[in-house]
Coordinates of N, CA and C in Angstrom, one line a residue:
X1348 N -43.1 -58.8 27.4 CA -42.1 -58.6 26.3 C -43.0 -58.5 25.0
X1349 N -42.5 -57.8 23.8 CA -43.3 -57.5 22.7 C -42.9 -58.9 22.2
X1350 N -44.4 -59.8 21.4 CA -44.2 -60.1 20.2 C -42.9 -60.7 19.9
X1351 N -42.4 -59.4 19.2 CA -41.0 -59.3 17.9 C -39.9 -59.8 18.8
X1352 N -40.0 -59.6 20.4 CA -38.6 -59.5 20.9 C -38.9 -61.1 21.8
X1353 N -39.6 -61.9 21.6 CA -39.9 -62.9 22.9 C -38.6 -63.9 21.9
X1354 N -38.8 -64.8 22.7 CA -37.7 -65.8 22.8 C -36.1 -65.5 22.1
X1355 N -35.6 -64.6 22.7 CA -35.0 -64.1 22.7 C -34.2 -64.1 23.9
X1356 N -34.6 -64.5 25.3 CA -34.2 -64.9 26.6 C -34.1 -63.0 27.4
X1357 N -34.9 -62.3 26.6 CA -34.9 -60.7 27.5 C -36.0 -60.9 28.7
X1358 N -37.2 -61.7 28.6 CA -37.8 -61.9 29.9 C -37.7 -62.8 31.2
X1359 N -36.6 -63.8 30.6 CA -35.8 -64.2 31.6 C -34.4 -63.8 32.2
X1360 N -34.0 -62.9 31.6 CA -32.8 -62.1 32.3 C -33.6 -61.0 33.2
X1361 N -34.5 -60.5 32.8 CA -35.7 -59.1 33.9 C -35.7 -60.1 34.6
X1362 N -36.7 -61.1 34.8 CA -36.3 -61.6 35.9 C -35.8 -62.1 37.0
X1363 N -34.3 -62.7 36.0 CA -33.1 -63.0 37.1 C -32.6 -61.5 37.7
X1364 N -32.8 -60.5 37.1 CA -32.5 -59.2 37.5 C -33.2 -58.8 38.5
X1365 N -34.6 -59.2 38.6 CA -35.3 -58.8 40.0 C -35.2 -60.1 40.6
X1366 N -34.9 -60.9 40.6 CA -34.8 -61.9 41.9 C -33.2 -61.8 42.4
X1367 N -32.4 -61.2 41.5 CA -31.3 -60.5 42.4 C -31.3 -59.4 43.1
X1368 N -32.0 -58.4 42.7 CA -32.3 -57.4 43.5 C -33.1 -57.5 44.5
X1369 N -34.3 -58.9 44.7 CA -34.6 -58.8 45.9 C -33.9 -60.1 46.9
X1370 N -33.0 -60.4 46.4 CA -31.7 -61.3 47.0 C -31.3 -60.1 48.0
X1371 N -30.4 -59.3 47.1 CA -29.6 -58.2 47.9 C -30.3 -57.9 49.2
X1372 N -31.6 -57.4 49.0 CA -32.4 -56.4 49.4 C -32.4 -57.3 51.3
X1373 N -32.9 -58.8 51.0 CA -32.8 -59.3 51.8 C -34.1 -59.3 52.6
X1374 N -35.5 -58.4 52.5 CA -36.0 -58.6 53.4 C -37.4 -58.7 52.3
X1375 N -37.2 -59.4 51.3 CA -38.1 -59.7 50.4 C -38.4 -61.6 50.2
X1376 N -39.5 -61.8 50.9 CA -39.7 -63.4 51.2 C -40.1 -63.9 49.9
X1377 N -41.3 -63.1 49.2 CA -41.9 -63.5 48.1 C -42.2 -62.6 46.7
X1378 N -42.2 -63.3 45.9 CA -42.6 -62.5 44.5 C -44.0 -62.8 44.0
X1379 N -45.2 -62.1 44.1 CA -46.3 -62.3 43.3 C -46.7 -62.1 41.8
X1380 N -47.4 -62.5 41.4 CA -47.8 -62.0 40.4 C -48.9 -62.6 39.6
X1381 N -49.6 -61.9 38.8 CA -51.0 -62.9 38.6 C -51.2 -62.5 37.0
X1382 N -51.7 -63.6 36.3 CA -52.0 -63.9 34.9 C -53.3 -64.4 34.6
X1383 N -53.6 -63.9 33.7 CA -54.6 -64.2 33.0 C -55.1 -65.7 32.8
X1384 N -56.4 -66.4 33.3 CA -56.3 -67.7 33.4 C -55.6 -68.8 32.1
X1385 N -56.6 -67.6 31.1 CA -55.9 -68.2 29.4 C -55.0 -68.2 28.7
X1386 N -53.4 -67.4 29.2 CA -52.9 -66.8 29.3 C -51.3 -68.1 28.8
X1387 N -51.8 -69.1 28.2 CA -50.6 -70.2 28.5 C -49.4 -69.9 28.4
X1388 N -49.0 -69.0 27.7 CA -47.7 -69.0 27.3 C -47.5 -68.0 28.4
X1389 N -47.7 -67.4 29.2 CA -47.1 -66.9 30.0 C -46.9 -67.7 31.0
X1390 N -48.1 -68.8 31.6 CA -48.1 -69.9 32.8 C -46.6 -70.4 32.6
X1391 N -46.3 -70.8 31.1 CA -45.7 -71.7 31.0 C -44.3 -71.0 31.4
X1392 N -44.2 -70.0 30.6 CA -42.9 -68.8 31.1 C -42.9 -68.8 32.3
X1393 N -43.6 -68.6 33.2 CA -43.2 -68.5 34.7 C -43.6 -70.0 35.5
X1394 N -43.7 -70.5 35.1 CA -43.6 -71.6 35.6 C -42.3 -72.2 35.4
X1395 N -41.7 -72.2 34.4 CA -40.6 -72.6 33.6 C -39.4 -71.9 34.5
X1396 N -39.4 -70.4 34.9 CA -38.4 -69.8 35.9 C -38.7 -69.9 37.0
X1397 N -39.7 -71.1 37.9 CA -39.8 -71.5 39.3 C -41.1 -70.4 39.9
X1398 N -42.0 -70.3 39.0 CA -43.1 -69.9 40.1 C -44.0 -71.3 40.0
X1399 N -45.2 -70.8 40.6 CA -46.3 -72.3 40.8 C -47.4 -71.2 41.1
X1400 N -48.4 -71.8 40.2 CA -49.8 -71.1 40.7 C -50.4 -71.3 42.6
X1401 N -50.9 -70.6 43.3 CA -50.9 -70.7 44.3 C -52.6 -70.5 44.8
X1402 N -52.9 -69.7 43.8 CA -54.3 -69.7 43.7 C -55.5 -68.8 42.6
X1403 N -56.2 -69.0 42.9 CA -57.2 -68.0 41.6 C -57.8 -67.0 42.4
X1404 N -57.5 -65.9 41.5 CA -58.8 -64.6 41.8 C -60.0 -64.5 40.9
X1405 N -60.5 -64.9 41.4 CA -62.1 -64.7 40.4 C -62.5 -63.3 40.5
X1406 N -62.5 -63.0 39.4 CA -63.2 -61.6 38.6 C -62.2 -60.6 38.7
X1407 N -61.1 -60.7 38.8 CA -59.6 -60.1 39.1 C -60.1 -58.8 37.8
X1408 N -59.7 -59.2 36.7 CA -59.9 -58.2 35.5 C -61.2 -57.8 35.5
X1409 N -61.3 -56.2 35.1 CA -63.0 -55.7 34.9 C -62.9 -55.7 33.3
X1410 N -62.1 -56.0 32.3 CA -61.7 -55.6 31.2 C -61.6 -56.2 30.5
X1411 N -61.4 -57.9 30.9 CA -60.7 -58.5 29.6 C -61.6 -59.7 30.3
X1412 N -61.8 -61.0 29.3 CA -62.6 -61.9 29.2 C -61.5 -63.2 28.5
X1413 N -61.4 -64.4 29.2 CA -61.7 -64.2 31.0 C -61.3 -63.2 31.8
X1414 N -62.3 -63.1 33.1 CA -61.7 -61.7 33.8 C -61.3 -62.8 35.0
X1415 N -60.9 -64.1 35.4 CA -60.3 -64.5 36.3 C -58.5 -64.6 36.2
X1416 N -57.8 -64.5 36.9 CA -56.5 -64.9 37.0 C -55.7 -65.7 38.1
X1417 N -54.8 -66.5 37.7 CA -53.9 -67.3 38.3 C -52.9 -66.2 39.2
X1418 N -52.7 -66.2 40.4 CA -52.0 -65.7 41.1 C -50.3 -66.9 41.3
X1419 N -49.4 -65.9 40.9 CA -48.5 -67.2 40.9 C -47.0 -66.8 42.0
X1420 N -46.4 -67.3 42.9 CA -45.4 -67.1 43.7 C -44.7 -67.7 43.7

């Protein structure tokens, strides 16, 4: 979410919008997704709507420094 529009509660409704849709769907066990190690304010965002870091990819990014990220489920 941009900036201008965060706490505003728009990247927690996307969310609950795809964990409904993979409700429906029914044959969707898990959700991934991976962040930037330094990345707090996003950890904290998804942490906050029930993920949990699960593990690290080392050297995940070719582009950005840190290039490791938190994989989170």
């Amino acid at each position: 979410v941009l900036a201008k529009y965060r706490q505003l509660g728009l990247g927690t409704m996307m969310l609950q919008h795809v964990f409904k849709l993979c409700e429906r769907d029914g044959s969707i066990d898990s959700i991934y997704l991976h962040v930037q190690i330094n990345n707090e304010t996003a950890l904290s965002f998804y942490k906050k709507v029930g993920f949990q870091i699960v593990s690290t990819a080392t050297e995940y990014y070719r582009r950005l420094e840190p290039c490791d990220a938190f994989v989170l489920e």
